Coordinates of C-alpha atoms in Angstrom, one line a residue:
M28 CA -83.3 -28.1 66.9
N29 CA -85.7 -25.4 65.6
A30 CA -87.5 -28.1 63.5
L31 CA -88.0 -30.3 66.6
K32 CA -89.3 -27.4 68.6
F33 CA -91.7 -26.6 65.8
V34 CA -93.0 -30.2 65.8
L35 CA -93.4 -30.3 69.6
N36 CA -95.4 -27.0 69.5
K37 CA -97.6 -28.5 66.8
V38 CA -98.3 -31.6 68.9
F39 CA -99.0 -29.5 72.0
F40 CA -101.4 -27.3 70.1
V41 CA -103.3 -30.4 68.7
L42 CA -103.5 -31.9 72.2
V43 CA -104.9 -28.7 73.7
L44 CA -107.4 -28.4 70.8
L45 CA -108.6 -32.0 71.3
T46 CA -108.9 -31.5 75.1
T47 CA -110.9 -28.3 74.6
C48 CA -113.2 -30.0 72.1
S49 CA -113.7 -32.9 74.4
S50 CA -114.6 -30.6 77.2
C51 CA -117.1 -28.8 75.0
K52 CA -118.7 -32.0 74.0
T53 CA -118.9 -33.1 77.7
E54 CA -120.5 -29.8 78.7
Q55 CA -123.0 -29.9 75.8
K56 CA -124.0 -33.5 76.4
P57 CA -126.8 -33.8 79.0
N58 CA -126.4 -35.9 82.1
T59 CA -128.4 -39.0 81.4
S60 CA -127.6 -40.9 84.5
N61 CA -130.9 -39.7 86.2
H62 CA -132.8 -38.8 83.0
Q63 CA -136.3 -40.2 82.6
E64 CA -138.1 -40.2 79.3
S65 CA -141.6 -38.8 79.2
F66 CA -144.6 -41.1 79.6
P67 CA -145.5 -42.2 76.0
F68 CA -148.1 -40.5 74.0
M69 CA -150.0 -43.8 73.3
L70 CA -151.2 -45.3 76.5
P71 CA -149.6 -48.7 76.8
D72 CA -151.8 -51.7 77.3
E73 CA -149.4 -53.2 79.8
K74 CA -147.9 -51.5 82.8
P75 CA -144.6 -49.9 81.7
N76 CA -141.4 -50.6 83.5
R77 CA -140.7 -47.1 84.8
P78 CA -141.5 -45.0 87.9
L79 CA -145.2 -44.2 88.0
S80 CA -147.4 -41.8 90.0
A81 CA -150.0 -43.2 92.4
A82 CA -152.7 -42.5 89.8
M83 CA -150.9 -44.3 87.0
K84 CA -150.2 -47.3 89.3
R85 CA -153.9 -47.5 90.1
L86 CA -154.7 -47.4 86.4
Y87 CA -152.8 -50.7 85.9
D88 CA -153.0 -52.4 89.3
D89 CA -156.7 -51.7 90.3
Y90 CA -158.7 -51.9 87.0
P91 CA -159.1 -54.8 84.6
A92 CA -157.8 -52.6 81.7
P93 CA -156.2 -49.1 81.6
K94 CA -158.8 -47.9 79.1
P95 CA -162.5 -48.0 79.9
E96 CA -163.5 -49.2 76.4
N97 CA -161.3 -52.3 77.0
N98 CA -162.7 -52.9 80.5
E99 CA -165.3 -55.7 80.4
L100 CA -166.7 -54.4 83.8
F101 CA -167.3 -50.8 82.6
S102 CA -170.5 -49.7 80.9
Q103 CA -172.9 -46.9 80.5
F104 CA -176.6 -47.7 80.9
K105 CA -179.6 -47.1 78.6
Y106 CA -183.2 -47.1 79.7
T107 CA -186.5 -48.0 77.9
P108 CA -190.1 -47.8 79.1
L109 CA -191.9 -51.1 79.4
K110 CA -195.2 -52.0 77.8
G111 CA -198.0 -53.9 79.5
F112 CA -198.1 -52.2 82.9
K113 CA -200.7 -49.6 84.0
Y114 CA -200.3 -47.2 86.9
G115 CA -203.8 -45.8 87.5
N116 CA -203.0 -42.5 85.8
H117 CA -200.0 -42.2 88.2
D118 CA -202.2 -41.1 91.1
G119 CA -200.0 -42.9 93.6
T120 CA -202.3 -45.8 94.4
I121 CA -200.5 -48.4 92.2
S122 CA -196.8 -49.0 92.5
R123 CA -194.4 -51.6 91.1
R124 CA -190.8 -51.7 92.3
D125 CA -187.8 -53.8 93.4
P126 CA -187.9 -56.4 90.6
S127 CA -186.2 -59.8 91.0
K128 CA -183.6 -61.2 88.7
V129 CA -185.1 -62.1 85.3
I130 CA -185.0 -65.8 84.4
L131 CA -185.8 -67.7 81.2
H132 CA -188.1 -70.7 81.4
N133 CA -189.3 -72.6 78.3
G134 CA -188.6 -69.6 76.1
T135 CA -190.3 -67.1 78.3
Y136 CA -188.8 -64.5 80.6
Y137 CA -190.2 -64.2 84.2
V138 CA -189.8 -61.4 86.7
W139 CA -191.3 -60.9 90.2
Y140 CA -191.7 -57.6 92.0
T141 CA -193.2 -55.6 94.8
Y142 CA -196.8 -54.6 93.9
R143 CA -198.9 -52.1 95.9
H144 CA -202.5 -51.2 95.1
T145 CA -203.9 -49.2 98.0
P146 CA -206.8 -46.7 98.3
T147 CA -204.3 -43.9 98.9
P148 CA -200.7 -43.1 98.2
P149 CA -198.2 -43.5 101.2
Q150 CA -199.1 -41.3 104.1
G151 CA -196.2 -41.9 106.5
A152 CA -195.9 -44.2 109.6
A153 CA -198.0 -41.9 111.9
K154 CA -201.0 -41.9 109.6
S155 CA -200.8 -45.5 108.4
N156 CA -203.5 -48.1 109.3
D157 CA -204.8 -51.4 107.8
T158 CA -205.5 -49.7 104.5
I159 CA -203.3 -46.6 104.4
P160 CA -199.7 -47.4 103.6
S161 CA -196.8 -45.8 105.5
S162 CA -194.4 -46.2 102.6
D163 CA -194.3 -47.1 98.9
W164 CA -193.6 -50.8 99.9
D165 CA -196.1 -51.0 102.8
L166 CA -199.2 -53.2 102.4
S167 CA -197.7 -54.9 99.4
E168 CA -197.7 -58.3 97.7
I169 CA -195.3 -60.1 95.4
W170 CA -196.6 -60.2 91.8
Y171 CA -195.1 -61.5 88.6
A172 CA -195.1 -60.9 84.8
T173 CA -193.8 -62.7 81.7
S174 CA -192.4 -61.6 78.4
T175 CA -191.0 -63.1 75.2
D176 CA -188.8 -60.1 74.3
G177 CA -188.0 -58.2 77.5
F178 CA -189.9 -55.1 76.4
T179 CA -193.5 -56.0 76.4
W180 CA -194.8 -57.8 79.6
K181 CA -198.0 -59.5 80.6
E182 CA -198.9 -59.3 84.2
Q183 CA -199.8 -62.7 85.6
G184 CA -201.0 -61.6 89.1
V185 CA -200.1 -62.4 92.6
A186 CA -197.4 -64.9 93.5
I187 CA -196.9 -64.3 97.2
K188 CA -199.9 -63.0 99.2
R189 CA -199.5 -61.5 102.6
P190 CA -200.1 -64.2 105.2
K191 CA -202.3 -63.8 108.2
K192 CA -201.0 -62.3 111.4
P193 CA -198.7 -63.2 113.2
L194 CA -196.9 -65.0 110.4
V195 CA -193.7 -63.4 108.9
G196 CA -194.8 -60.8 106.3
W197 CA -198.4 -60.3 107.6
R198 CA -198.0 -56.5 107.2
S199 CA -196.2 -56.6 103.8
V200 CA -194.1 -58.9 101.6
T201 CA -191.6 -57.0 99.4
T202 CA -188.3 -56.9 97.5
T203 CA -188.2 -60.5 96.3
D204 CA -185.6 -62.5 94.4
I205 CA -185.6 -65.9 92.7
L206 CA -183.4 -69.0 93.1
K207 CA -183.5 -72.2 91.1
W208 CA -182.0 -75.1 93.0
E209 CA -182.2 -78.8 92.1
G210 CA -185.3 -78.4 89.9
K211 CA -187.3 -76.3 92.4
Y212 CA -187.9 -72.5 92.6
Y213 CA -187.5 -70.4 95.7
L214 CA -188.7 -66.8 96.2
Y215 CA -186.9 -65.0 99.0
Y216 CA -188.5 -61.7 100.3
Q217 CA -188.7 -59.3 103.1
G218 CA -191.5 -60.0 105.6
F219 CA -192.7 -56.9 107.4
M220 CA -194.4 -57.4 110.8
E221 CA -195.2 -53.7 111.3
A222 CA -195.7 -50.6 109.2
S223 CA -192.4 -49.5 107.7
G224 CA -191.0 -46.5 109.6
K225 CA -192.4 -47.2 113.0
R226 CA -189.1 -48.8 114.3
G227 CA -186.5 -49.2 111.6
D228 CA -187.7 -51.7 109.0
D229 CA -188.5 -54.9 110.9
C230 CA -188.3 -57.4 108.0
P231 CA -186.4 -60.6 108.3
V232 CA -186.0 -62.8 105.2
A233 CA -188.8 -65.3 104.4
V234 CA -189.1 -67.8 101.6
S235 CA -191.7 -69.7 99.6
Y236 CA -191.0 -72.6 97.1
A237 CA -192.7 -74.1 94.1
D238 CA -192.1 -76.7 91.3
S239 CA -192.7 -74.2 88.6
P240 CA -192.1 -70.4 88.2
D241 CA -195.9 -70.1 87.8
G242 CA -196.4 -71.6 91.3
P243 CA -198.3 -72.4 93.4
W244 CA -196.0 -71.1 96.1
T245 CA -195.8 -72.8 99.4
P246 CA -194.6 -70.5 102.3
Y247 CA -192.0 -71.9 104.6
N248 CA -193.4 -69.7 107.4
K249 CA -190.1 -69.5 109.2
I250 CA -187.4 -66.8 109.3
V251 CA -184.6 -67.8 107.0
I252 CA -182.1 -65.0 107.8
P253 CA -182.9 -63.2 111.1
N254 CA -181.8 -59.6 112.0
G255 CA -178.5 -59.3 113.7
D256 CA -177.9 -59.3 117.4
Q257 CA -178.3 -56.1 119.4
G258 CA -175.6 -53.6 118.4
A259 CA -174.8 -55.4 115.2
W260 CA -174.8 -53.5 111.9
D261 CA -177.8 -55.5 110.7
Q262 CA -179.7 -55.5 114.0
Y263 CA -182.8 -53.8 112.6
S264 CA -183.2 -55.1 109.0
I265 CA -182.2 -57.6 106.4
H266 CA -183.1 -56.1 103.0
D267 CA -183.0 -57.3 99.4
P268 CA -182.2 -61.0 99.7
Y269 CA -180.3 -61.9 96.5
P270 CA -179.3 -65.5 95.9
L271 CA -176.7 -66.9 93.5
V272 CA -175.2 -70.3 93.2
Y273 CA -171.5 -70.1 93.6
Q274 CA -168.8 -72.7 94.5
G275 CA -171.5 -75.3 94.9
K276 CA -173.3 -73.3 97.6
I277 CA -176.1 -70.7 97.9
Y278 CA -174.6 -67.2 98.3
L279 CA -177.4 -65.0 99.5
Y280 CA -176.4 -61.4 99.6
Y281 CA -178.4 -58.7 101.4
K282 CA -178.2 -55.1 102.5
S283 CA -178.6 -53.4 105.9
D284 CA -177.9 -50.0 107.5
T285 CA -175.1 -48.8 109.7
G286 CA -176.0 -45.7 111.8
V287 CA -179.2 -43.8 112.3
A288 CA -181.1 -41.8 109.7
P289 CA -180.3 -39.5 108.1
H290 CA -176.6 -40.4 108.7
W291 CA -176.8 -44.0 107.9
I292 CA -175.0 -45.9 105.1
R293 CA -176.4 -48.9 103.3
M294 CA -173.9 -51.7 103.1
Q295 CA -174.0 -55.3 101.7
G296 CA -173.7 -58.5 103.6
L297 CA -173.5 -62.2 102.7
A298 CA -175.0 -65.4 104.1
I299 CA -174.0 -68.8 102.8
G300 CA -176.0 -72.0 102.9
D301 CA -176.2 -75.6 101.5
N302 CA -180.0 -75.7 101.5
P303 CA -182.4 -73.1 100.2
L304 CA -184.4 -73.3 103.4
G305 CA -181.3 -72.8 105.6
P306 CA -179.5 -72.7 107.8
F307 CA -177.6 -69.7 106.4
S308 CA -174.4 -68.6 108.1
K309 CA -173.5 -64.9 107.9
H310 CA -170.0 -64.3 106.7
P311 CA -167.6 -63.2 109.4
L312 CA -166.3 -60.4 107.2
N313 CA -169.7 -58.7 106.8
P314 CA -170.3 -56.1 105.5
V315 CA -168.5 -57.3 102.3
I316 CA -169.4 -54.1 100.4
S317 CA -169.1 -50.8 102.1
S318 CA -171.5 -48.9 99.9
G319 CA -174.5 -49.3 97.6
H320 CA -178.2 -49.2 98.1
E321 CA -180.1 -52.1 96.5
T322 CA -178.2 -55.4 96.1
S323 CA -177.3 -56.6 92.6
M324 CA -174.6 -59.2 91.8
F325 CA -173.8 -61.6 89.0
P326 CA -171.3 -64.3 88.2
F327 CA -168.3 -63.0 86.2
K328 CA -165.5 -65.2 85.1
D329 CA -164.5 -67.1 88.2
G330 CA -165.8 -64.6 90.7
I331 CA -168.8 -62.3 91.5
A332 CA -169.4 -58.8 90.1
A333 CA -171.6 -56.2 91.9
L334 CA -173.4 -53.1 90.8
V335 CA -172.8 -50.6 93.7
Y336 CA -175.3 -47.9 93.2
K337 CA -175.9 -44.9 95.6
D338 CA -174.8 -44.5 99.3
G339 CA -171.3 -44.6 100.7
N340 CA -167.8 -43.6 99.4
E341 CA -167.8 -46.2 96.7
H342 CA -171.2 -45.5 95.1
N343 CA -171.5 -45.5 91.3
T344 CA -168.9 -48.3 91.0
I345 CA -168.9 -51.7 89.6
Q346 CA -167.0 -54.0 91.8
Y347 CA -165.5 -57.5 91.6
A348 CA -164.5 -60.2 94.1
K349 CA -162.7 -63.3 92.8
D350 CA -163.8 -65.1 96.0
G351 CA -167.3 -63.6 96.1
V352 CA -166.3 -61.8 99.4
N353 CA -163.5 -59.3 99.0
F354 CA -164.8 -56.8 96.5
E355 CA -162.6 -54.3 94.7
I356 CA -163.6 -51.4 92.4
A357 CA -163.4 -52.5 88.8
S358 CA -164.9 -49.3 87.2
I359 CA -166.6 -46.1 87.9
T360 CA -169.7 -45.1 85.9
E361 CA -172.9 -43.0 86.1
L362 CA -176.7 -43.2 85.8
M363 CA -176.7 -46.7 87.3
P364 CA -180.0 -48.5 87.5
Y365 CA -182.0 -48.3 90.7
A366 CA -182.6 -51.8 92.1
A367 CA -180.9 -53.5 89.1
A368 CA -182.4 -56.9 88.4
P369 CA -180.5 -58.3 85.4
Y370 CA -181.1 -61.3 83.3
I371 CA -178.3 -63.7 84.3
S372 CA -178.2 -66.8 82.1
D373 CA -175.8 -68.6 84.5
A374 CA -177.1 -67.3 87.8
F375 CA -177.8 -70.9 89.1
S376 CA -175.4 -73.0 87.0
N377 CA -172.5 -73.0 89.5
T378 CA -170.4 -71.6 86.7
S379 CA -166.6 -70.9 87.0
D380 CA -166.7 -68.7 83.9
G381 CA -169.6 -66.2 84.4
R382 CA -170.5 -64.6 81.1
G383 CA -171.9 -61.3 82.5
I384 CA -175.0 -59.3 81.8
T385 CA -176.4 -57.1 79.0
W386 CA -179.9 -56.2 80.2
G387 CA -182.5 -56.4 83.0
L388 CA -185.2 -54.5 84.8
S389 CA -185.0 -51.8 87.4
H390 CA -187.3 -49.1 88.8
F391 CA -187.8 -45.4 88.9
I392 CA -189.0 -43.9 92.2
N393 CA -190.3 -40.6 93.4
L394 CA -192.9 -40.5 90.7
G395 CA -195.9 -38.2 91.4
G396 CA -194.1 -36.2 94.0
H397 CA -194.9 -36.2 97.7
N398 CA -198.7 -36.5 97.4
K399 CA -198.8 -39.3 94.7
F400 CA -195.6 -41.1 95.5
H401 CA -195.1 -44.4 93.6
S402 CA -192.6 -46.3 91.5
M403 CA -192.5 -48.0 88.1
L404 CA -190.6 -50.7 86.4
V405 CA -188.2 -49.9 83.5
R406 CA -185.7 -51.8 81.3
F407 CA -182.0 -51.1 81.3
D408 CA -179.4 -52.3 78.9
C409 CA -175.6 -52.3 79.3
D410 CA -172.4 -54.2 78.2
L411 CA -171.0 -56.0 81.2
S412 CA -170.5 -59.2 79.2
Q413 CA -167.6 -61.3 77.9
D414 CA -169.8 -62.0 74.8
L415 CA -170.7 -58.5 73.7
H416 CA -168.7 -55.5 72.6
D417 CA -170.9 -52.5 72.1
P418 CA -168.8 -49.3 71.6
E419 CA -171.8 -47.1 72.5
M420 CA -172.0 -48.6 75.9
K421 CA -168.3 -48.1 76.5
R422 CA -168.2 -44.4 75.9
H423 CA -166.5 -42.5 78.7
R424 CA -168.8 -39.5 78.7
V425 CA -172.6 -39.0 78.7
K426 CA -174.0 -35.7 77.6
H427 CA -177.0 -34.8 79.8
D428 CA -179.8 -32.3 78.9
T429 CA -179.6 -29.1 80.9
T430 CA -182.8 -30.0 82.6
V431 CA -181.0 -32.9 84.3
Y432 CA -178.6 -30.4 86.0
F433 CA -181.2 -27.7 86.8
K434 CA -183.3 -30.3 88.6
Q435 CA -180.5 -30.5 91.1
G436 CA -181.0 -26.9 92.0
L437 CA -180.5 -25.2 95.3
S438 CA -183.0 -25.8 98.1
T439 CA -184.9 -23.0 99.8
N440 CA -182.6 -23.3 102.9
Q441 CA -179.5 -23.2 100.7
I442 CA -180.7 -20.0 98.9
E443 CA -181.5 -18.4 102.2
R444 CA -178.0 -19.4 103.6
I445 CA -176.3 -17.8 100.5
K446 CA -178.4 -14.6 100.8
N447 CA -177.5 -14.3 104.5
A448 CA -173.8 -14.8 103.8
H449 CA -173.8 -12.0 101.3
S450 CA -175.8 -9.6 103.5
N451 CA -173.3 -10.2 106.4

């Protein structure tokens, strides 16, 4: 009996010990039912199957690639002075601005641009007359230049002269862009019928055509895209006509303003046509881009990409629309080119696999200050191409000289406001 009791006590002791150890293990083991492992150290190329913050969802859902260096629609921009253009010692009487897309014809690059050569720099609308310009683009013509390397250019002279009053553009013809369609060439441009600044910018789109990029150019002498109806976002101006061939049609993008200066925002619209001379139908979803200043697009893959520089919530972005209409942000960058006019090898080929861009022309403005205001053409380079991978263009950060920052110093009014705040 004592032996049996001894064995039972042993068994009981062992059971208690096992139960206790099991409890200890249960208490020490973490509860993994709701446990989530940390986000991995190496950023996955594909969207991970796990809960994500809004920021991380955007990274995978809204951009072509989670890393900028792998995003074909991300680039930094590099700038180079051009050879072959003179600016009258930068006294403000000669200005070149708003270049067209660059095209290649028989081994030579062509570009068209706004050219002003006036006795004085711009003097404002109130002081303007038949010889004194109100603005940098007033009393201008369309000139063109050629190059074999994109760096050194030879100015060829006037392409589009100002017509006689009252034809469209009698005051100034500016901001042109080029289209090649069925073996002919078409230059679209803004036609001013009064000095800029007197009442908005009254400048509907006009067009001239030629059998060769060297002209001669025949004016159509009719408005191709009129201003919008009263109360419409584009009621006062149609700026920067910019044609591409897409889905077998002419997609002519343009910009206009919403609101009244200085609280306006430049936005981008679209008009579509089957014939270079029209009619063009404005898209019912206009504006198709809510930001940006100048208009600059290019075919990319099966859609259209856009350089959205300056103005609006989405400035300094590169955007993409698979249908050429509904644009989404593809990347955010900096130091974007003013009035970017890229060389687009397939701008008019009706491609369904746009190759992208690597260089073009743009302009710098505000040269010479208030009394000698003028602009100059420059070259920009980038990597927004399926056929190029330049690691220097894909760097996320650009180090600017301190002078770049100090040029953005406080204004006199801001300094006075700060002083008053401290004294009070």
